[in-house]
Coordinates of C-alpha atoms in Angstrom, one line a residue:
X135 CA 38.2 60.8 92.1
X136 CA 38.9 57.0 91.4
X137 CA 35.6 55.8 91.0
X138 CA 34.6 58.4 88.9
X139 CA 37.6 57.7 86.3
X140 CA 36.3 54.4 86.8
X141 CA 33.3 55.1 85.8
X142 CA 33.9 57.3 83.0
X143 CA 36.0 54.1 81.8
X144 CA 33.1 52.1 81.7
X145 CA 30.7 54.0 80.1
X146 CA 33.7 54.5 77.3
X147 CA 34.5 51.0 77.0
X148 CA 30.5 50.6 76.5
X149 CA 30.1 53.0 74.3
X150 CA 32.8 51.4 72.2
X151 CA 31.6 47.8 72.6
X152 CA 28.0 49.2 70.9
X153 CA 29.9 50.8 68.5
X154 CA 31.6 47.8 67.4
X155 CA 28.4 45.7 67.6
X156 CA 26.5 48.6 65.2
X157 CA 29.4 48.6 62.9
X158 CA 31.0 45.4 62.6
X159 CA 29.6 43.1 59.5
X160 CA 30.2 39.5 58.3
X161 CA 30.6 38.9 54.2
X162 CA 30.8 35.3 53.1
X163 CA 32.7 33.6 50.6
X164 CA 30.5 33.6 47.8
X165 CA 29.4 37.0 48.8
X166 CA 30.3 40.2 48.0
X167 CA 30.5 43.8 49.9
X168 CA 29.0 46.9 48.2
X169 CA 28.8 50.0 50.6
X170 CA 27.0 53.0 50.2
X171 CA 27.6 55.7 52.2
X172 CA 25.3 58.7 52.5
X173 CA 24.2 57.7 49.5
X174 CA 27.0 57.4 47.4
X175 CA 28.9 54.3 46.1
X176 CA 32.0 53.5 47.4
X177 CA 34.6 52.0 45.0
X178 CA 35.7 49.3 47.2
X179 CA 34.0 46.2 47.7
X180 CA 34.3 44.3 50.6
X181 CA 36.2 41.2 50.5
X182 CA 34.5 38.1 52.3
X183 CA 35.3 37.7 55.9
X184 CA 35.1 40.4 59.1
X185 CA 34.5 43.8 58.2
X186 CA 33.2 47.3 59.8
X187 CA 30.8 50.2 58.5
X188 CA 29.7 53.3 60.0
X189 CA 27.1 52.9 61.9
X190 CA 24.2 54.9 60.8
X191 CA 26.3 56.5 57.7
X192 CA 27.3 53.4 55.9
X193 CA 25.2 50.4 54.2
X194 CA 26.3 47.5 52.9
X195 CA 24.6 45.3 50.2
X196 CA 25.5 41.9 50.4
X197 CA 25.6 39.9 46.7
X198 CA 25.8 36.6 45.9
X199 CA 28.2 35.3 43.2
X200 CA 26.7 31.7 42.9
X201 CA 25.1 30.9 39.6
X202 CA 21.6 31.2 39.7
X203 CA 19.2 28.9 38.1
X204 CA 16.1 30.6 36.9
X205 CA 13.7 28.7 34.9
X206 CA 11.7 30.1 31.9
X207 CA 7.7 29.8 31.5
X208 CA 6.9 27.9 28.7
X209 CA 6.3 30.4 25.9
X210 CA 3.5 29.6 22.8
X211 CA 5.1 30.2 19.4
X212 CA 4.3 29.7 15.8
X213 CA 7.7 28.1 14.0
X214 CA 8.6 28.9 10.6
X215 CA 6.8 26.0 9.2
X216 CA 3.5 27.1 10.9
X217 CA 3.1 24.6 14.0
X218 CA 2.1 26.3 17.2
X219 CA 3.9 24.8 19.9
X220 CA 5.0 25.2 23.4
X221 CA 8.8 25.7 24.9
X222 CA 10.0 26.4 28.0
X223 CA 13.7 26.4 29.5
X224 CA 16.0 27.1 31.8
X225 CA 19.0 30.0 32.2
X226 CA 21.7 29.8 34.5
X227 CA 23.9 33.1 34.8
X228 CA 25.6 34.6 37.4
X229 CA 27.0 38.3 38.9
X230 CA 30.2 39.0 37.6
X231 CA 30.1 43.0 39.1
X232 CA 28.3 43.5 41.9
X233 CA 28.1 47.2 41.5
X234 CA 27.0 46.9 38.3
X235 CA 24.2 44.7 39.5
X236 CA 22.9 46.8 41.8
X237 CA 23.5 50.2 40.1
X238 CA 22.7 49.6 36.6
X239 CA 19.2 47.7 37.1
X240 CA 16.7 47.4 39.8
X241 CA 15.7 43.9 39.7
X242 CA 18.8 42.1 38.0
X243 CA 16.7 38.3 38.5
X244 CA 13.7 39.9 36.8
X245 CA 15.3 41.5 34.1
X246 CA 17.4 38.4 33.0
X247 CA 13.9 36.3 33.4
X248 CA 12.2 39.0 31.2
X249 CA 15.1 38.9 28.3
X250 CA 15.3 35.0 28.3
X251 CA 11.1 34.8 27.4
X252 CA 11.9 37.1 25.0
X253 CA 14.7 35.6 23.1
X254 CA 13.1 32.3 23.7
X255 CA 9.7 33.3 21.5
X256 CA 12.0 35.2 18.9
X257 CA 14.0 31.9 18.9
X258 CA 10.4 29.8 18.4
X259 CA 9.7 32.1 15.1
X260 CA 13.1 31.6 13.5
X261 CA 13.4 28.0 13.9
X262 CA 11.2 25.3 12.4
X263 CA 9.9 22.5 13.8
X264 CA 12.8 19.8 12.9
X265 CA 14.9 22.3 14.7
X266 CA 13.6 22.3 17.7
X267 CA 13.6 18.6 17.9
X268 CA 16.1 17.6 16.9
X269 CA 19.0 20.2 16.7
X270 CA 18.6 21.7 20.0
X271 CA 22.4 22.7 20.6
X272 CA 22.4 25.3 18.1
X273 CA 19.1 27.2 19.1
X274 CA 20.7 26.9 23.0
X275 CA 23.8 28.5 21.8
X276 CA 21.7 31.3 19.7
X277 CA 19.6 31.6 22.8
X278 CA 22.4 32.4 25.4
X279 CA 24.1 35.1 22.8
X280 CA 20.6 36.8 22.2
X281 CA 20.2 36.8 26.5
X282 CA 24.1 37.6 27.2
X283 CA 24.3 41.0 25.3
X284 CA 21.9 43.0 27.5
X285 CA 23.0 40.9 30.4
X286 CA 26.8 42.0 30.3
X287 CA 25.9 45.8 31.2
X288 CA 24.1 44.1 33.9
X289 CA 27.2 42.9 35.4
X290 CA 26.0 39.4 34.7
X291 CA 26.4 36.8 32.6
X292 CA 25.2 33.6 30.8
X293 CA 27.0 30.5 31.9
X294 CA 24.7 28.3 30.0
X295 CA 20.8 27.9 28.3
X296 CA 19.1 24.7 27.7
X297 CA 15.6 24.2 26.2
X298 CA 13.7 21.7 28.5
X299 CA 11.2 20.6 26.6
X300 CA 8.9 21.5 23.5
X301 CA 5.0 20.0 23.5
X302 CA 3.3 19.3 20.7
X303 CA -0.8 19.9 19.5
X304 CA -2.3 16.4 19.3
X305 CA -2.8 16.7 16.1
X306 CA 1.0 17.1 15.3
X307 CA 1.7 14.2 17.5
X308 CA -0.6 11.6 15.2
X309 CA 0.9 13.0 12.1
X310 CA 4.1 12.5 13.4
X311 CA 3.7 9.1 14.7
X312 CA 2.1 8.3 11.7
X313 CA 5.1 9.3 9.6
X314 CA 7.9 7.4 11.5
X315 CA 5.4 4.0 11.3
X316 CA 5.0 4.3 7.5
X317 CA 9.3 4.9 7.8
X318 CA 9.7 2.0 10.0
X319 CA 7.0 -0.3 8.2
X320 CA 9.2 0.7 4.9
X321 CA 12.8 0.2 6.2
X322 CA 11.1 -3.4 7.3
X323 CA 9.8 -3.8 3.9
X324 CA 13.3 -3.2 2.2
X325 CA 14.7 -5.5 5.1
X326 CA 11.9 -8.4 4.0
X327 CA 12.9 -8.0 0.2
X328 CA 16.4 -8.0 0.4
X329 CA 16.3 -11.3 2.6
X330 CA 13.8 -12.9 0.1
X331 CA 16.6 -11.9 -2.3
X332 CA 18.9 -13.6 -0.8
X333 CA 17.1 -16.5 0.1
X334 CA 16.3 -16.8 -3.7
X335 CA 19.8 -17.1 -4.4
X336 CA 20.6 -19.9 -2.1
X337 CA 17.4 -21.8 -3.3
X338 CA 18.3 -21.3 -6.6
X339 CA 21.9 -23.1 -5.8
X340 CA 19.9 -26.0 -4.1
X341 CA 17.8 -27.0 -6.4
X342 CA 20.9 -26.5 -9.1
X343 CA 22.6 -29.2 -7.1
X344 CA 19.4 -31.0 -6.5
X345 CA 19.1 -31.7 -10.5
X346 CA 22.2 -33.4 -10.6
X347 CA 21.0 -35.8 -7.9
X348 CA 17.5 -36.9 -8.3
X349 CA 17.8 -39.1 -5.0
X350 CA 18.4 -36.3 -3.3
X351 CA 14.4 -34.9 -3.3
X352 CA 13.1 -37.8 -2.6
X353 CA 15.4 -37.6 0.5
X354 CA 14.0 -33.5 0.3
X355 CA 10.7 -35.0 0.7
X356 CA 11.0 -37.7 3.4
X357 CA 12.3 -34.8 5.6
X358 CA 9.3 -32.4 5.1
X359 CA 7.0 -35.4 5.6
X360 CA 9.3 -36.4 8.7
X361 CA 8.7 -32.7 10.0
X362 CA 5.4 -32.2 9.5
X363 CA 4.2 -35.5 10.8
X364 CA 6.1 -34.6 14.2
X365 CA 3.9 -31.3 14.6
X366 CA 0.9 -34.6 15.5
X367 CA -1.5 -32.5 12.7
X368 CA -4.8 -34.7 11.6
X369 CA -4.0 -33.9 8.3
X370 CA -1.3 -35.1 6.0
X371 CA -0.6 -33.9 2.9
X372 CA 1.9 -35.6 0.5
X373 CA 2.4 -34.9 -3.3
X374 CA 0.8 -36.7 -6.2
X375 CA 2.7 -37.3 -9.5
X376 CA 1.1 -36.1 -12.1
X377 CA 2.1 -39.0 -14.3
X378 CA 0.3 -41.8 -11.9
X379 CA -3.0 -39.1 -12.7
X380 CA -2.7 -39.4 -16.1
X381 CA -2.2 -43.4 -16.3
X382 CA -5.3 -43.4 -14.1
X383 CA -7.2 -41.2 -16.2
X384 CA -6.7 -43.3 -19.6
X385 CA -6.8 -46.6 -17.1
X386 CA -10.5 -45.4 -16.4
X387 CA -13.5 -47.1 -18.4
X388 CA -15.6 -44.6 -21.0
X389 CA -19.5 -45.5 -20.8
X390 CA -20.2 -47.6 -23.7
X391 CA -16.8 -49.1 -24.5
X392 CA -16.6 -52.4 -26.4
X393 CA -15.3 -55.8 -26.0
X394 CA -11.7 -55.6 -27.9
X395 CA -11.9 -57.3 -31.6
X396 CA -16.0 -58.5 -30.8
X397 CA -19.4 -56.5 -30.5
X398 CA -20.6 -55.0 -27.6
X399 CA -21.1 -57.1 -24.4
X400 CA -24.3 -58.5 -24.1
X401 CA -26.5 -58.1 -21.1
X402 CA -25.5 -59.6 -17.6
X403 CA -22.1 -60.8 -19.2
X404 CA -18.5 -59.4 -18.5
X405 CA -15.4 -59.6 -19.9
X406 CA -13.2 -62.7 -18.4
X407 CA -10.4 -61.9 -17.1
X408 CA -7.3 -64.0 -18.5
X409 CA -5.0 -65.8 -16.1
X410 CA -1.4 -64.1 -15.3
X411 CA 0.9 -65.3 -17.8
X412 CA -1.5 -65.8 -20.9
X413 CA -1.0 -64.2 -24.3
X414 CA -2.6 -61.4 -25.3
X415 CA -3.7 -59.6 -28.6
X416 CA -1.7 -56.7 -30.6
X417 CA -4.4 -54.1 -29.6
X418 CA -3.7 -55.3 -25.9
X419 CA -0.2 -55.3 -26.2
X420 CA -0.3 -51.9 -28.0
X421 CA -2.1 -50.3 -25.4
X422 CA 0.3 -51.7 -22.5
X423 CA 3.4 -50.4 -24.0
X424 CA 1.7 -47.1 -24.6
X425 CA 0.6 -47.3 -21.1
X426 CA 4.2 -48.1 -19.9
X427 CA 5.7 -45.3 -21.3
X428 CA 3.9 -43.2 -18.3
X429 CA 6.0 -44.3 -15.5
X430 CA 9.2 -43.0 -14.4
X431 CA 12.4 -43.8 -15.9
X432 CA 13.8 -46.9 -13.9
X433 CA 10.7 -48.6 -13.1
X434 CA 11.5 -52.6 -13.2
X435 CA 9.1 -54.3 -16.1
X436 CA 7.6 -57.4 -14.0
X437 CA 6.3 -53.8 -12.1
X438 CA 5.0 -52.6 -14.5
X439 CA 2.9 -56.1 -16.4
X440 CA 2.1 -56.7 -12.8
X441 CA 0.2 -53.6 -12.0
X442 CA -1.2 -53.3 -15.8
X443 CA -2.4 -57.5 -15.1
X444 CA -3.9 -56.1 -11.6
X445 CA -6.0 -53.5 -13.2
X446 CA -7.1 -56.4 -16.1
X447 CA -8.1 -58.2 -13.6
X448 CA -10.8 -55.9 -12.5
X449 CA -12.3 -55.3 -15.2
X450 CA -10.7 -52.8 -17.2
X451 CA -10.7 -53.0 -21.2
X452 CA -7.5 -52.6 -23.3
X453 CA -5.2 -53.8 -20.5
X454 CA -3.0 -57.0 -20.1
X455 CA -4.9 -60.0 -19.0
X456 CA -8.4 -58.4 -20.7
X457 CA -10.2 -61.7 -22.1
X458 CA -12.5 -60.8 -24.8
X459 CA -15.8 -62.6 -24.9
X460 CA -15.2 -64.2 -27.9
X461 CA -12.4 -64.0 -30.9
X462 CA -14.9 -63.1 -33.0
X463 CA -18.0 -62.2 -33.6
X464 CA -20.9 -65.1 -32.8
X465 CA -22.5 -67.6 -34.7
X466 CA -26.4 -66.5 -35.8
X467 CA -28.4 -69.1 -34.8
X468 CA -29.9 -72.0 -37.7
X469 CA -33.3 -72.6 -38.4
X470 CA -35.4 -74.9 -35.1
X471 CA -34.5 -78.7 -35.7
X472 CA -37.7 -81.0 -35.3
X473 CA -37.4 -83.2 -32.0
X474 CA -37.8 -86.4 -34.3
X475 CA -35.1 -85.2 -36.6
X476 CA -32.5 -87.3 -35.3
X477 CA -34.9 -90.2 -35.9
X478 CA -36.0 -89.4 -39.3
X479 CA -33.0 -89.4 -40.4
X480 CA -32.0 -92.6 -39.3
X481 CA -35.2 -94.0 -41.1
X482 CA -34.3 -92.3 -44.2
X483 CA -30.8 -94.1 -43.8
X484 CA -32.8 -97.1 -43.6
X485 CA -35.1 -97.0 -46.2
X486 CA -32.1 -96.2 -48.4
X487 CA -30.6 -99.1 -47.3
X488 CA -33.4 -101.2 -48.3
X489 CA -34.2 -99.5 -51.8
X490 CA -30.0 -100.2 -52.3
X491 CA -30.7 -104.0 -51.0
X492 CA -34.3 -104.5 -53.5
X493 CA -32.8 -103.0 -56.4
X494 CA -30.4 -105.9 -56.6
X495 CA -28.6 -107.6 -60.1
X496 CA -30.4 -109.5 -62.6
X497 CA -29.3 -113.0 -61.3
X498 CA -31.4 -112.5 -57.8
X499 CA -35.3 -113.6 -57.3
X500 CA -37.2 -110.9 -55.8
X501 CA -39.1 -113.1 -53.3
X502 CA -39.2 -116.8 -51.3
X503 CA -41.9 -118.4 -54.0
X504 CA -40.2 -116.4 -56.6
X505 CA -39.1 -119.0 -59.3
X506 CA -36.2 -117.8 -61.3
X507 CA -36.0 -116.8 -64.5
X508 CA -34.9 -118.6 -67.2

């Protein structure tokens, strides 16, 4: 009698261990219990943690309330402006009512994936292209309303939407570059005429304050000799007066010139230069002080009849120290003298002499047997 109670225990107590193994269930935090017995929906849903079901009459259906991320294919689209381009994003949503999500739709991941390539194209043909480069917050916000109002008899909805990225036809992408390089090249070009400005200004002061001191470009040019000389270039440049071109220009002999105050130079001889110091003639002088009057202001005088006596000296006509070949113009030649003239003269002299001493007074004899007369 014992061992059967004992027995009848056991196979009870085993019977209800299986029962508990069939029927016992484990929901987790972020889960959620929805039972359906024979079919039908119960109202309660399980709370996370231990829980039992009937075994073989009751079903549970766990679901998760994580947020889900769920990417979007990239959808084609012709904007408003008429540029075909290419946009995909990214939803992330989540299960609010569990029944819901299971009652209400079948496939609660493919329904919200289906909606959100759908708003995103009707999205693509409202917008234009600016838009979706550059003022992406708005069409994300307009996105996630157009996908949450379906969604919420879903017992889901949107946390968030974000556009990931939109491509661009080659084409497009030239244009556009080309546009913000012609932008850039004419911010720089605005940049580059507003510092020439500037710089025009401040120039414009120096050499205002460089008038007043002459001294002080000539010290303006010493440095920019200085600096380019240290560069070790094989060519230097330096500047010319213009007043040293001129004073060698009327300086130069014209072909043909004559011999101041005489006629022209005869062949194989030159003008003589004077020695430094002699006088000179008005047209000379003339000439000089005309010629003086090209230097610079300051110049020293002995400078200047020193350099004007230099250039005399080799040979240049009008200037100080210019010897003409003769005061004026030269004696013509007198008939050829005979090469006895000298001493026909002399014997005209002394036949004179004699004629004076024969035609003596009336007193005198004419010879030695002469007797006078009476």
């Amino acid at each position: 009698m014992i061992e059967e109670l004992v027995t009848a225990a056991a196979a009870t107590a085993s019977a209800g261990a299986l029962y508990l193994l069939a029927a016992a269930r484990v929901v987790k935090q972020y889960e959620r219990g929805v039972v359906f017995r024979l079919g039908r929906l119960l109202p309660e849903v399980r709370r996370p943690g231990f829980t039992l079901v009937v075994p073989m009459v009751d079903r549970l259906h766990k679901v998760s309330l994580q947020i889900i991320t769920l990417p979007i294919p990239a959808q084609e689209g012709i904007t408003r402006d008429n540029v075909t381009v290419r946009v995909d994003a990214v939803v992330y949503f989540k299960v609010v009512s569990p029944s819901d999500a299971l009652v209400r739709v079948e496939d609660y991941r493919f329904a919200v994936s289906q909606m959100a390539q759908t708003s995103l194209r009707s999205i693509i043909g409202k917008s234009e292209l600016d838009d979706l480069l550059s003022n992406r917050e708005k069409l994300n916000q307009g996105l996630e309303l157009m996908i949450d109002n379906p969604a919420v008899e879903w017992g889901v909805t949107i946390d968030r939407v974000e556009i990931k990225d939109v491509s661009l036809p080659e084409t497009m992408k030239r244009s556009m570059a080309r546009q913000a390089e012609a932008d850039r090249e004419r911010r720089a070009r605005v940049i580059n005429a507003d510092a020439e400005l500037q710089a025009s200004k401040k120039l414009a002061g120096a050499a205002q304050v460089m008038s007043e001191q002459p001294a002080a470009l000539q010290l303006r040019l010493l440095q920019t000799v200085v600096a380019v000389a240290a560069e070790k270039n094989s060519t230097l440049v330096l500047p010319f007066p213009v007043e040293l071109l001129r004073f060698l220009e009327r300086a130069a002999p014209l072909p043909g010139a004559q011999v101041a105050g005489g006629s022209p130079e005869p062949s194989g001889q030159g003008a003589t230069p004077a020695p430094a110091g002699e006088a000179v003639g008005p047209e000379a002088a003339a000439q000089a002080r005309e010629l003086s009057g090209e230097f610079p202001p300051g110049v020293p005088e002995d400078v200047v009849r020193r350099l004007l006596e230099g250039l005399g000296e080799k040979g240049v006509p009008g200037l100080v120290g210019e010897r003409a070949v003769s005061e004026a113009e030269p004696e013509a030649p007198g008939p050829l003298a005979e090469p006895d003239q000298n001493g026909g003269a002399e014997a005209d002299r002394g036949r004179g002499a004699d004629a004076d001493a024969g035609d003596g007074g009336p007193g005198e004899s004419s010879g030695e047997g002469g007797a006078p007369r009476g």
